[in-house]
Structures are given as C-alpha cells and as structure tokens.
PDB file of C-alpha atoms in Angstrom:
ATOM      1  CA  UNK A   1       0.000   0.000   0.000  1.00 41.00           C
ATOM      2  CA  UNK A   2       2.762   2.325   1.086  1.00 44.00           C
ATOM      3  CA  UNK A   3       4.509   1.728  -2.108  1.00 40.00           C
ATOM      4  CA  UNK A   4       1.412   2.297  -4.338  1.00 46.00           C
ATOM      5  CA  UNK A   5       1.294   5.613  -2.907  1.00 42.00           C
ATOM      6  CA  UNK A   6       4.982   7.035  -3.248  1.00 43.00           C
ATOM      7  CA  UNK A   7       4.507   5.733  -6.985  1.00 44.00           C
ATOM      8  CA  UNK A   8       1.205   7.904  -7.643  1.00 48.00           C
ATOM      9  CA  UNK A   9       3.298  10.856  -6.006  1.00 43.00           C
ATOM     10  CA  UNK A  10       5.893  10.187  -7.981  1.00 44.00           C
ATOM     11  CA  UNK A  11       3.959   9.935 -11.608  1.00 47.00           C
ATOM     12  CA  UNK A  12       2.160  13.156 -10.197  1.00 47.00           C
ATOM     13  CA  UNK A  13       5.286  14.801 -10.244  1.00 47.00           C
ATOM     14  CA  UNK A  14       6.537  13.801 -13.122  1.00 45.00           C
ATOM     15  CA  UNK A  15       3.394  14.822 -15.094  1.00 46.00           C
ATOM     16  CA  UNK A  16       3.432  18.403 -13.707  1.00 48.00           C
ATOM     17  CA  UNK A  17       7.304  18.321 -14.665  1.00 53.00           C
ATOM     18  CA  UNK A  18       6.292  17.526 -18.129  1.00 66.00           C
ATOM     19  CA  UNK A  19       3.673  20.549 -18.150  1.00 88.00           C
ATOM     20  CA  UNK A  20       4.641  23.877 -19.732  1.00 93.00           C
ATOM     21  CA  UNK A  21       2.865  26.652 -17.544  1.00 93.00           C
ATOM     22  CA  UNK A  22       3.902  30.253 -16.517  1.00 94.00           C
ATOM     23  CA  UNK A  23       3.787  32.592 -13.510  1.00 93.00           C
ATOM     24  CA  UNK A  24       4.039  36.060 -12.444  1.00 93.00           C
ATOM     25  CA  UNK A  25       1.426  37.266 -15.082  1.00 93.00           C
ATOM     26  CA  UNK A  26       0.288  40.672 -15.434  1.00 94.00           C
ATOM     27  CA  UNK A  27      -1.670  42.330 -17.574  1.00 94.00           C
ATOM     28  CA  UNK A  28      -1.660  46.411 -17.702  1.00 91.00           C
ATOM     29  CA  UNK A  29      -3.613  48.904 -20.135  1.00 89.00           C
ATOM     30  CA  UNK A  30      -1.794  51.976 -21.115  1.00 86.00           C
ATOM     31  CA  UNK A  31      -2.735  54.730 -23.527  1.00 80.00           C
ATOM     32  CA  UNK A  32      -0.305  55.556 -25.947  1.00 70.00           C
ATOM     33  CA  UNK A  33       0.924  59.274 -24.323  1.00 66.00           C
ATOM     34  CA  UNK A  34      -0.782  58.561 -21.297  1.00 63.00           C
ATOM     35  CA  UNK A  35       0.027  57.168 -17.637  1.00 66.00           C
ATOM     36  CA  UNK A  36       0.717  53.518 -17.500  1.00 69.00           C
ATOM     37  CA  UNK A  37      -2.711  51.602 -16.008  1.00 74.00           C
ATOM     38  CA  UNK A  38      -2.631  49.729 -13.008  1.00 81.00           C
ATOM     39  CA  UNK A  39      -1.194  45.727 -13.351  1.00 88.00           C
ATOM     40  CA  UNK A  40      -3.701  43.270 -12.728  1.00 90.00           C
ATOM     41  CA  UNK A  41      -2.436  39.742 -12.231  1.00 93.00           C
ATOM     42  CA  UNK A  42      -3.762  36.691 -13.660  1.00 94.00           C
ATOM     43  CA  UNK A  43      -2.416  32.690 -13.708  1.00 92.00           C
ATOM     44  CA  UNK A  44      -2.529  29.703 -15.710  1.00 91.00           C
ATOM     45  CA  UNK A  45      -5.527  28.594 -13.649  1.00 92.00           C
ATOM     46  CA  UNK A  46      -7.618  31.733 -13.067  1.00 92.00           C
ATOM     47  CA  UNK A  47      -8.311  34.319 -15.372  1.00 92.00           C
ATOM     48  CA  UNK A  48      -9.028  38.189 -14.656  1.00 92.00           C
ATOM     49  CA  UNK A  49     -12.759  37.956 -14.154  1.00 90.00           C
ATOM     50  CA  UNK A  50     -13.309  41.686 -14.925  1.00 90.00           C
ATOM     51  CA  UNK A  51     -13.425  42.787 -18.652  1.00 89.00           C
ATOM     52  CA  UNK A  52     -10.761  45.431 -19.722  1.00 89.00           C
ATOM     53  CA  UNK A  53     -11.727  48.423 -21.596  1.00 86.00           C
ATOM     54  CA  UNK A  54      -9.063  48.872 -24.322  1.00 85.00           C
ATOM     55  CA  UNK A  55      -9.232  52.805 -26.199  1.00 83.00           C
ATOM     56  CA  UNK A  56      -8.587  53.234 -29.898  1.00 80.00           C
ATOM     57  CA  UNK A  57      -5.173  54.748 -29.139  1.00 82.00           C
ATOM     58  CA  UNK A  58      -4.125  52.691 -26.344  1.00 86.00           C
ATOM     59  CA  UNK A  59      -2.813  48.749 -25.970  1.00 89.00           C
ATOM     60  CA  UNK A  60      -2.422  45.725 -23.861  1.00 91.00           C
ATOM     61  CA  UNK A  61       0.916  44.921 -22.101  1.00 92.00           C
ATOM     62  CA  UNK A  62       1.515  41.365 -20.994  1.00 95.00           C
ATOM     63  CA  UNK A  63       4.492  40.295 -19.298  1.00 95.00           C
ATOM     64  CA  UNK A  64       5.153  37.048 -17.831  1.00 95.00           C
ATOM     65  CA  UNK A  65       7.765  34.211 -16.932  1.00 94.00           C
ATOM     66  CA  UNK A  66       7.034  30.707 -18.619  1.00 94.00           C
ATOM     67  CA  UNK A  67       7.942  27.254 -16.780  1.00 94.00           C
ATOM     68  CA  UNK A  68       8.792  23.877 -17.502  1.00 91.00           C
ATOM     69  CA  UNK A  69       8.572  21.777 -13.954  1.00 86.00           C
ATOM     70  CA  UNK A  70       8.453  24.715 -11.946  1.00 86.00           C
ATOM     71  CA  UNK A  71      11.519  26.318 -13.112  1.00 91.00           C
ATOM     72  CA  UNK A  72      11.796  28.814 -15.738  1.00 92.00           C
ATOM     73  CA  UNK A  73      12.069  27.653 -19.748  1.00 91.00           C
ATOM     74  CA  UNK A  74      12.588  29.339 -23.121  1.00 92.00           C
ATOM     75  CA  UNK A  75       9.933  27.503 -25.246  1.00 93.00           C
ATOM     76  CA  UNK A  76       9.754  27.181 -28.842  1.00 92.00           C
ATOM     77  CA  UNK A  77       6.822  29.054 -29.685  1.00 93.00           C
ATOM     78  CA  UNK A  78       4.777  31.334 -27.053  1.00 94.00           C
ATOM     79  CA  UNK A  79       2.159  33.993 -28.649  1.00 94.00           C
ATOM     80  CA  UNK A  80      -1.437  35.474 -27.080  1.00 95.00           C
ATOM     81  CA  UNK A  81      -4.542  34.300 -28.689  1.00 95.00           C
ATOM     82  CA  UNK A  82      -7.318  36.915 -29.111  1.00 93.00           C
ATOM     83  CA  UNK A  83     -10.409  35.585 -30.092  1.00 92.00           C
ATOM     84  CA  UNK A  84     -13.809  37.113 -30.948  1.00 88.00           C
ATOM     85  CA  UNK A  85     -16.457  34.976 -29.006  1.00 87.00           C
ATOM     86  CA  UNK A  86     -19.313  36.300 -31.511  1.00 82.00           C
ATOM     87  CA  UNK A  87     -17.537  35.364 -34.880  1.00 83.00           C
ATOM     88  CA  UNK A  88     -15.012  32.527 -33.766  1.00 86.00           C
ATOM     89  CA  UNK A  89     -11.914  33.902 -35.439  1.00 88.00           C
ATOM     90  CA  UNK A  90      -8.517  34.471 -33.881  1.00 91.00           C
ATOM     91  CA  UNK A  91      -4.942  36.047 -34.524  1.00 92.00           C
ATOM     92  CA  UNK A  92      -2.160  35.441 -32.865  1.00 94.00           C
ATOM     93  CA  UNK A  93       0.800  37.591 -31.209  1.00 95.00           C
ATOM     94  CA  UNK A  94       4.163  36.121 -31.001  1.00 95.00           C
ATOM     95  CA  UNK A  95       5.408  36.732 -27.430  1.00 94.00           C
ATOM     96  CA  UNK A  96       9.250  37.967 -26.978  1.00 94.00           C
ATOM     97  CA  UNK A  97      11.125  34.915 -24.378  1.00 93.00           C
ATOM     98  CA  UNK A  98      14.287  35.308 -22.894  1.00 93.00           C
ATOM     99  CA  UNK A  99      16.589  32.621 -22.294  1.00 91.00           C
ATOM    100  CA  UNK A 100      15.517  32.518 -17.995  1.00 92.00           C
ATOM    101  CA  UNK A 101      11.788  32.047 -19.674  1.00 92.00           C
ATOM    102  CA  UNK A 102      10.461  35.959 -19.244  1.00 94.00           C
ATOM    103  CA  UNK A 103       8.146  36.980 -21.516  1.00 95.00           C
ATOM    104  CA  UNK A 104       6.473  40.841 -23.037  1.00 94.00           C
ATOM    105  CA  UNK A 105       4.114  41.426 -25.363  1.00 94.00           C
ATOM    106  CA  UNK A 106       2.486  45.045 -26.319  1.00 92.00           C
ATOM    107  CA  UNK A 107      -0.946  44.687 -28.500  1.00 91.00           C
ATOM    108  CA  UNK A 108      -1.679  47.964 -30.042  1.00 89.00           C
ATOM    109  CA  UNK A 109      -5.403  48.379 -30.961  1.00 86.00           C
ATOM    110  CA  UNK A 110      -4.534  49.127 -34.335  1.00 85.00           C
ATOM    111  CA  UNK A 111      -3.006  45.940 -34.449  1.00 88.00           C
ATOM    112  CA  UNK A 112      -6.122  44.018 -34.120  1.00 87.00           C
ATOM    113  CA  UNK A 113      -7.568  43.200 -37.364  1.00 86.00           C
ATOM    114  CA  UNK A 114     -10.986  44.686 -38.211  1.00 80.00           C
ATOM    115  CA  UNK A 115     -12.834  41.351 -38.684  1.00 78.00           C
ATOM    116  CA  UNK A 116     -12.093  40.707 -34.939  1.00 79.00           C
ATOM    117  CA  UNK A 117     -13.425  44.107 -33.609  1.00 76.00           C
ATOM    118  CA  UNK A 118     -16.487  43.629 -31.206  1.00 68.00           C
ATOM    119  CA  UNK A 119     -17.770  44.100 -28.218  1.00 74.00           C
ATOM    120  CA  UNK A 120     -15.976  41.655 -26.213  1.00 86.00           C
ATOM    121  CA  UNK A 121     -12.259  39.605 -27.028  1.00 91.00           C
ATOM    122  CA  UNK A 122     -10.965  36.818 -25.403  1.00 93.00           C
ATOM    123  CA  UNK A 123      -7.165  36.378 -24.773  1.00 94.00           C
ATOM    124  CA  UNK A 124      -5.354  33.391 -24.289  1.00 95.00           C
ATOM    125  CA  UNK A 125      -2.107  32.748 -23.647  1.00 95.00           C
ATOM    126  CA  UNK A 126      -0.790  29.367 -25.716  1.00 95.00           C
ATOM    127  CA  UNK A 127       2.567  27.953 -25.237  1.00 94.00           C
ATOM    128  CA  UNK A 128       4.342  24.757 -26.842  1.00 92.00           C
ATOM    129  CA  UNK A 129       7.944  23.421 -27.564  1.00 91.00           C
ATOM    130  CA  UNK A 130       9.510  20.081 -29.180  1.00 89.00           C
ATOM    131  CA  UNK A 131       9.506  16.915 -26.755  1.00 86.00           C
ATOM    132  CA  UNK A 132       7.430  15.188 -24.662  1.00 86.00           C
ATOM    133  CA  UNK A 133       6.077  18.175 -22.482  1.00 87.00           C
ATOM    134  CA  UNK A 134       2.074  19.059 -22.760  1.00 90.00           C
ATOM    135  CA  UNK A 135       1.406  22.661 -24.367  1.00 91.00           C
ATOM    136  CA  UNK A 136      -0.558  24.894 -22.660  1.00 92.00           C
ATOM    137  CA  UNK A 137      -3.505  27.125 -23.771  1.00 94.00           C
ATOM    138  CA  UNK A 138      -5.289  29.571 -20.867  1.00 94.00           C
ATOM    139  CA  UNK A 139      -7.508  31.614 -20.800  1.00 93.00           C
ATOM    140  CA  UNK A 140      -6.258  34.966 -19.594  1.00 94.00           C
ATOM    141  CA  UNK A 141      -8.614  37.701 -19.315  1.00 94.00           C
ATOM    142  CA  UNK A 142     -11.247  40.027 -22.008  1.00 92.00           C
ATOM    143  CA  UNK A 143     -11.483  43.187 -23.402  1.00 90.00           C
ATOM    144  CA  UNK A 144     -13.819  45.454 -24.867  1.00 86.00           C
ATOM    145  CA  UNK A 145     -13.223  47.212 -27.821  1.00 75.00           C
ATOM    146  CA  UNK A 146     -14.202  50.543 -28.614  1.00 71.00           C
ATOM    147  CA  UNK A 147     -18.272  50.716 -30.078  1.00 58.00           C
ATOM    148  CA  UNK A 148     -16.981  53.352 -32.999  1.00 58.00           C
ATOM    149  CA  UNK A 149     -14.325  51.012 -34.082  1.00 55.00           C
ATOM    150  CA  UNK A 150     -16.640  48.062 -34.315  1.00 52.00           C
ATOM    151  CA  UNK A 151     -19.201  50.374 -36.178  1.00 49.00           C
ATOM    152  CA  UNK A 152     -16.563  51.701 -38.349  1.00 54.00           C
ATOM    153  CA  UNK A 153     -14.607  48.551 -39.030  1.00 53.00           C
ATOM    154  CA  UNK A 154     -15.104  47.564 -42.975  1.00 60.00           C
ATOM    155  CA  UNK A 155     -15.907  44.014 -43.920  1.00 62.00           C
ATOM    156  CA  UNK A 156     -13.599  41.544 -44.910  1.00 63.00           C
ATOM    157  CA  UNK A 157     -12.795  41.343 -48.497  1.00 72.00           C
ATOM    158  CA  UNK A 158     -14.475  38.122 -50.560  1.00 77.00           C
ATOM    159  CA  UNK A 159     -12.857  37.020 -53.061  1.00 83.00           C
ATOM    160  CA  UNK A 160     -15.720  35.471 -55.332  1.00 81.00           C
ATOM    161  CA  UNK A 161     -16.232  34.517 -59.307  1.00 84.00           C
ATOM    162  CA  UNK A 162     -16.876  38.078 -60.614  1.00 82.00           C
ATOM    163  CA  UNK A 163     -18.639  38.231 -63.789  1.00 88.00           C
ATOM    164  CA  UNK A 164     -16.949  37.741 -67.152  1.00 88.00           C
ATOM    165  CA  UNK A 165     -15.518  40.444 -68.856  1.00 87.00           C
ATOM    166  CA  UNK A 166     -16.275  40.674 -72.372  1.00 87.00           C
ATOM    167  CA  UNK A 167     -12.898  42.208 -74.449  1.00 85.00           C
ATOM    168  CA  UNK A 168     -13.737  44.801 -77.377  1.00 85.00           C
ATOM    169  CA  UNK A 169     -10.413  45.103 -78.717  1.00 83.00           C
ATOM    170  CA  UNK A 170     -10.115  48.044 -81.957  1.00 81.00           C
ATOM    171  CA  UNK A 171      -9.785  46.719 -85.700  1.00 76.00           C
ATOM    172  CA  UNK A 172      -6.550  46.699 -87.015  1.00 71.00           C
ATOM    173  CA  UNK A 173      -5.401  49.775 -89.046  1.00 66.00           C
ATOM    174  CA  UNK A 174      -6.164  50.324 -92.642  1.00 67.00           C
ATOM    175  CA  UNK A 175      -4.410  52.279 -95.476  1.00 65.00           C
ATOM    176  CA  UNK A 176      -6.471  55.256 -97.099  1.00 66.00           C
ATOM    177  CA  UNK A 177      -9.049  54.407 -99.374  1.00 70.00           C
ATOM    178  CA  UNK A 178      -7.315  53.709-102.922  1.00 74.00           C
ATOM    179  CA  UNK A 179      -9.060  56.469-104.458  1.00 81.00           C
ATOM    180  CA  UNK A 180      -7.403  59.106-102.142  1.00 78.00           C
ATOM    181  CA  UNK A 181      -4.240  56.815-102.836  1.00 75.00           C
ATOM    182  CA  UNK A 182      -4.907  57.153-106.698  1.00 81.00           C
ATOM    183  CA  UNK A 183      -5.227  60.814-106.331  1.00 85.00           C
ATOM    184  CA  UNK A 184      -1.643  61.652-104.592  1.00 81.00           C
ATOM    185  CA  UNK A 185      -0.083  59.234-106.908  1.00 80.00           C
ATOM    186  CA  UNK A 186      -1.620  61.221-110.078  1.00 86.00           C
ATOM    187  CA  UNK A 187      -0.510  64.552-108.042  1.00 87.00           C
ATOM    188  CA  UNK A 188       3.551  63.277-107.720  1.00 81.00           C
ATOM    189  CA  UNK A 189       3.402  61.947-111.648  1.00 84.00           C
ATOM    190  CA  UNK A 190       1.499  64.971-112.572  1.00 87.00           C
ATOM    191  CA  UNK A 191       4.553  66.893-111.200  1.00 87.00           C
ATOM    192  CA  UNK A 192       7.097  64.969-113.416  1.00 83.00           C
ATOM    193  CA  UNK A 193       6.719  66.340-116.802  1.00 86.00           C
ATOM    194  CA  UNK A 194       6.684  69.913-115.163  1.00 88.00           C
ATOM    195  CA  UNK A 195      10.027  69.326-113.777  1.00 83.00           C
ATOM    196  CA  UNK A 196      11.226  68.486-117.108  1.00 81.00           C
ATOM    197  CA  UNK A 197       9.880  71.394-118.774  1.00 85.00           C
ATOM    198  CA  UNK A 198      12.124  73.507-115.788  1.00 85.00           C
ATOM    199  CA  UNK A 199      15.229  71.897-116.217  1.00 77.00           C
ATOM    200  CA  UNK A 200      14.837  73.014-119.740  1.00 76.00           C
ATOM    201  CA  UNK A 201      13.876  76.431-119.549  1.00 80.00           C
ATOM    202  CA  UNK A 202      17.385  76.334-117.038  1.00 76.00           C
ATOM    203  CA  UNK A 203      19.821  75.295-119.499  1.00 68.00           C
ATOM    204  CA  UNK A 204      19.590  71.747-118.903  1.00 69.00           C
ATOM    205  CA  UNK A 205      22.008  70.227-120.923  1.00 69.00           C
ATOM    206  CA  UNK A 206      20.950  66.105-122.637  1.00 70.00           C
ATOM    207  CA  UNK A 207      23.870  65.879-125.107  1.00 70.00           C
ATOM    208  CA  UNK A 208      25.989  64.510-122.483  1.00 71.00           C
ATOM    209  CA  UNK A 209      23.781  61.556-121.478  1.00 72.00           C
ATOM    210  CA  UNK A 210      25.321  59.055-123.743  1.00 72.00           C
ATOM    211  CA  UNK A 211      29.339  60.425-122.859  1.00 73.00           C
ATOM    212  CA  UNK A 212      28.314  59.981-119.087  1.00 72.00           C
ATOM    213  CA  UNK A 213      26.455  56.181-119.884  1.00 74.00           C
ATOM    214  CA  UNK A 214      30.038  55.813-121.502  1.00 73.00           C
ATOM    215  CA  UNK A 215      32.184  56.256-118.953  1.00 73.00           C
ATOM    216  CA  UNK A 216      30.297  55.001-116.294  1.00 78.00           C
ATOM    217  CA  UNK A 217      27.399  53.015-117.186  1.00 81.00           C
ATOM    218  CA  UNK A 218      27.270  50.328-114.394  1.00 84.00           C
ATOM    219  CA  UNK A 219      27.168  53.380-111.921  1.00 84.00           C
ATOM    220  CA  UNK A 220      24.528  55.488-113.143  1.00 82.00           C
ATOM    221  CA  UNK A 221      22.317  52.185-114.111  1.00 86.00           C
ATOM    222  CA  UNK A 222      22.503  51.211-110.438  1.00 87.00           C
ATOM    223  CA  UNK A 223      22.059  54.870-109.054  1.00 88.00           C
ATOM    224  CA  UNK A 224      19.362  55.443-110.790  1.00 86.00           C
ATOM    225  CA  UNK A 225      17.516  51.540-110.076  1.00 89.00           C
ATOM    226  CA  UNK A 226      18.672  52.243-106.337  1.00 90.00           C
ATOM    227  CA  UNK A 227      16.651  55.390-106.543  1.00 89.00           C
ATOM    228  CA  UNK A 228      13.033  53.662-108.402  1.00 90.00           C
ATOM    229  CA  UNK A 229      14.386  50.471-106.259  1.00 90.00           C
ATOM    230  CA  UNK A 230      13.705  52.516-103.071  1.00 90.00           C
ATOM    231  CA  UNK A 231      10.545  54.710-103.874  1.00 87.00           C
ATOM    232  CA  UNK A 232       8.781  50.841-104.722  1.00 90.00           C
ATOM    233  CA  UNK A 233       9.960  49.829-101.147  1.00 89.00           C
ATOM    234  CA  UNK A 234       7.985  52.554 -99.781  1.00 86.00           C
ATOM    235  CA  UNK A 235       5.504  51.840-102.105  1.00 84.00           C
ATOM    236  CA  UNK A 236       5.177  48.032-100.648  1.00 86.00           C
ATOM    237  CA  UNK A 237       5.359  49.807 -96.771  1.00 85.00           C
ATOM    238  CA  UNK A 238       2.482  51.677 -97.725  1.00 80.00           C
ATOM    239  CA  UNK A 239       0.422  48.947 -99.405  1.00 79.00           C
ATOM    240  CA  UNK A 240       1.161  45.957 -97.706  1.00 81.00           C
ATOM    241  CA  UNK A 241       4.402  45.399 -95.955  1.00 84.00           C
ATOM    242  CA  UNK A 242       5.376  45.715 -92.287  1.00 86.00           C
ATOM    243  CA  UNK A 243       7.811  47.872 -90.941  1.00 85.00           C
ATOM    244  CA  UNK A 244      10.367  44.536 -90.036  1.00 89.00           C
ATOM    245  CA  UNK A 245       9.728  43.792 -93.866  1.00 88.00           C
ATOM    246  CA  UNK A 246      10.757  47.021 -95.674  1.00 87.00           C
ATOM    247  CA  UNK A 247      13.898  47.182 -93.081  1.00 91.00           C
ATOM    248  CA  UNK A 248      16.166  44.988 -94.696  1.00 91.00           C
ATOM    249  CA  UNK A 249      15.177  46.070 -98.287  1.00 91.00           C
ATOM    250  CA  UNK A 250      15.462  49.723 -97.998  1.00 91.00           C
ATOM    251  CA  UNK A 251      19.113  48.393 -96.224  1.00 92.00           C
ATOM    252  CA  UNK A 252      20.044  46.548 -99.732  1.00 91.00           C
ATOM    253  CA  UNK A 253      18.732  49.218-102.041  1.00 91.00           C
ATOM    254  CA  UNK A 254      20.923  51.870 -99.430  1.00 90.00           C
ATOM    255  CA  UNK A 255      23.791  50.511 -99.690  1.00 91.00           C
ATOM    256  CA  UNK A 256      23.899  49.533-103.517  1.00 91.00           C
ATOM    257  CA  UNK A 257      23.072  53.703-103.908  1.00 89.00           C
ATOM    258  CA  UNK A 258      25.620  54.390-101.815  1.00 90.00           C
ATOM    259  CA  UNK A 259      28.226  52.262-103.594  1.00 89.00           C
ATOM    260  CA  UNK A 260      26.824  53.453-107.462  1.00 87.00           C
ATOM    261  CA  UNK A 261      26.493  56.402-106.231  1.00 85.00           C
ATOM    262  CA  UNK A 262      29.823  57.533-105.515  1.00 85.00           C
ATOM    263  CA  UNK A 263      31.266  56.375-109.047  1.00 84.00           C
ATOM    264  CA  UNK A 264      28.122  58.304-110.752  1.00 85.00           C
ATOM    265  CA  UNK A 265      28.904  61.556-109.185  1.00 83.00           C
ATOM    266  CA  UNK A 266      32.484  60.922-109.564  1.00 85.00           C
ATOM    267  CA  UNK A 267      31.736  60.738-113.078  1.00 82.00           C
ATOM    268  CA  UNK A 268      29.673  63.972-113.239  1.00 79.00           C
ATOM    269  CA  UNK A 269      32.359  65.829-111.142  1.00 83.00           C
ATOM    270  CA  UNK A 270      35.253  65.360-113.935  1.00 81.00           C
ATOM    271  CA  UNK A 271      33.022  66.722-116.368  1.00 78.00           C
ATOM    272  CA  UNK A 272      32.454  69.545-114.595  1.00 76.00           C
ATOM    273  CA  UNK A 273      36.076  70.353-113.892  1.00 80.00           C
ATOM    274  CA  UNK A 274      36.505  69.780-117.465  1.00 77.00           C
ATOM    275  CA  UNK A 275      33.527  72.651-118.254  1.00 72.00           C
ATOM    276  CA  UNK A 276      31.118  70.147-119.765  1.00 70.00           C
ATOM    277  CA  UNK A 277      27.696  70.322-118.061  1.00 63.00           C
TER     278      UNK A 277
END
C-alpha cells in the first residue's frame, strides 16, 4: 500500500514536470501618451474575471515568466490568442522569451484586425515546444473594444467569381481608301513632266547623257535603279508590308546607292572640272 502511494506521487510529479505553464502574469492597459494603467495579475488557472476596456489609441501589455517543472524555460513558440467569441476567429501575437523564460508582449489596438473588432475579445495565452512536455492554452482575461471602431470597421474582403468580362479590342489599321491613294499618286506623276519642262527652260544640258552612260554606265544604271528600287519599297510599306519587312530592303537598295552612287557623281564631277555640263 505504502509503495502504491509514493509511486502515484511520484507519476504526479513527473506529469506536472512535463507541463509547460507560466507565472508572475500581469496584464496592464496603457494609452499611448498617457500614464501607464494599473497591473492586474492573472495565472494559468484563473483568469481576470473583470473585462478590460481597451481605447482606440491605447494597448495591452503582458508580461510574464514561462515554466517547464516549476523552473523557468525558453519555449519554442509562445504567442497570445485573441479571439472574438461572436464570430469565432482568432490572430495570434508572437510573445518575446528570454533565455531565464520571461516573456512581453504590447498589442496595439490598431493591431487588431478589423474582422475581430467587437464588443468583447478573449485572450489566451498558448505555449508549446519540441519533446514530450504538454502545451498549454489559458484563458487569460477580455477586453472590450471601442463601439466606434466596431461600427466603423469595414468588412472583410471576398474574393468570389466576378462576372466575365467581355474584351472589345479596336480593328486593325487600314491604309487610305485607294481612291485618295490614286489621287496623290496622279498629283507626284502629274509633277514629273513639269520638272522636265524647268530643267529646260534652265539650261539643262541632254547631249551629255550618252558620254556619261560611256564612262560610267554600271554606276549610273545602279544609281538610278537604287533610286526607283527605293521609292517601290515605300511603295510596298504603304500597301502591304510591315515595318520589319521594308527594313532589310530599304538596307540593300541603301547601300547599292551608296556604292553606285559615288562612281556616278564621280563621273559627273570630272566633267564639270573639265567645263562640260
């Protein structure tokens, strides 16, 4: 009998050893420029019975020492539950531990989320760790939170289906109307004959067509198809062809002008120096 006894005190104590708990816990309400509330103290086992009143600008200081067996522990993971009664949701607060197991935590009011504002919260204070030893969850004390905030607070957002969204994207762009096109094009050809008829009535001298074919006929036959080879380019840019299309043309009929080019006028410049227009 005397033995069966010393062994139920004994696997007493080693279940409260295995218990996370804490001690010293206070509770204090303090405005944000005001005087620091009076502490009210509370325990794993019996919670503040009287409902704080916490202001808009104000918050909740907790401050205790956690235990494992009696003597002060540093668990893994310590944090105050608040909990609205009405709606059933909760956030949690991580709590700061020291290494000898003492523990703060300030809760501003603004640091409550709106979906949890009502008339009365419920805090608890939760604490766990790796191994073998029970967690604890206690009820610590309530609050009230301010009636304009509750009135005020927003709903949640709800992300729902939304209805469809029907796309009106602009048709794609179209060249002028041929007929205006037909128009300029008459306009620029028109132009043609009158700039003959000028560069007669200036002096414009023919007879020297066939010398300058002569002496350098590849150059002024590829000049001259550089120059019709690039005006059908931009013909094809305005008709048809994309920009990434007419690029590497016009780059072709550019550089084969360039080359021609410098032999025609080459050509033209030793007549001139020879007085021969």
């Amino acid at each position: 009998m005397r033995f069966a006894v010393i062994a139920g005190l004994l696997a007493a104590g080693l279940a409260s050893a295995a218990n996370w708990s804490f001690e010293d816990a206070t509770v204090q309400v303090q405005e944000s420029r005001g005087e620091a509330g009076s502490k009210t103290k509370f325990s794993a086992d019996k919670a503040i019975t009287k409902e704080l009143e916490l202001k808009s600008t104000g918050f909740i200081r907790v401050a205790l020492t956690i235990t494992n067996g009696g003597k002060p522990r540093q668990p893994h993971q310590a944090f105050v539950a608040i909990k609205s009664p009405a709606s059933g949701l909760e956030e949690s607060f991580p709590m700061k531990v020291d290494k000898d197991g003492k523990a703060k935590l300030d809760v501003k009011f603004a640091d409550i989320p709106s979906a949890l504002l009502n008339k009365s919260l419920e805090a608890s204070i939760v604490i766990g760790s790796f191994g073998s030893s029970k967690a604890l969850r206690a009820t610590a004390f309530s609050f009230a939170a301010p009636s304009e905030a509750s009135a005020t607070a927003s709903p949640p957002t709800r992300y729902t289906a939304q209805p469809e969204i029907h796309h009106i994207f602009k048709d794609d762009p179209k060249s002028p109307a041929k007929i205006l096109s037909l128009v300029f094009t008459f306009g620029v050809l028109a132009c043609l004959p009158v700039l003959l008829i000028a560069w007669g009535m200036l002096g414009a001298n023919m007879n020297h067509l066939q010398k300058a074919l002569g002496a350098a006929p590849v150059s002024h036959a590829l000049f001259f198809g550089s120059i019709i080879g690039m005006e059908w380019v931009f013909w094809q840019y305005y008709v048809s062809w994309r920009l990434f299309t007419m690029l590497p043309v016009a780059g072709v009929f550019g550089v084969i002008a360039f080359l021609s080019g410098s032999g025609a006028l080459t050509e033209v410049q030793e007549r001139r120096l020879n007085g021969e227009r």
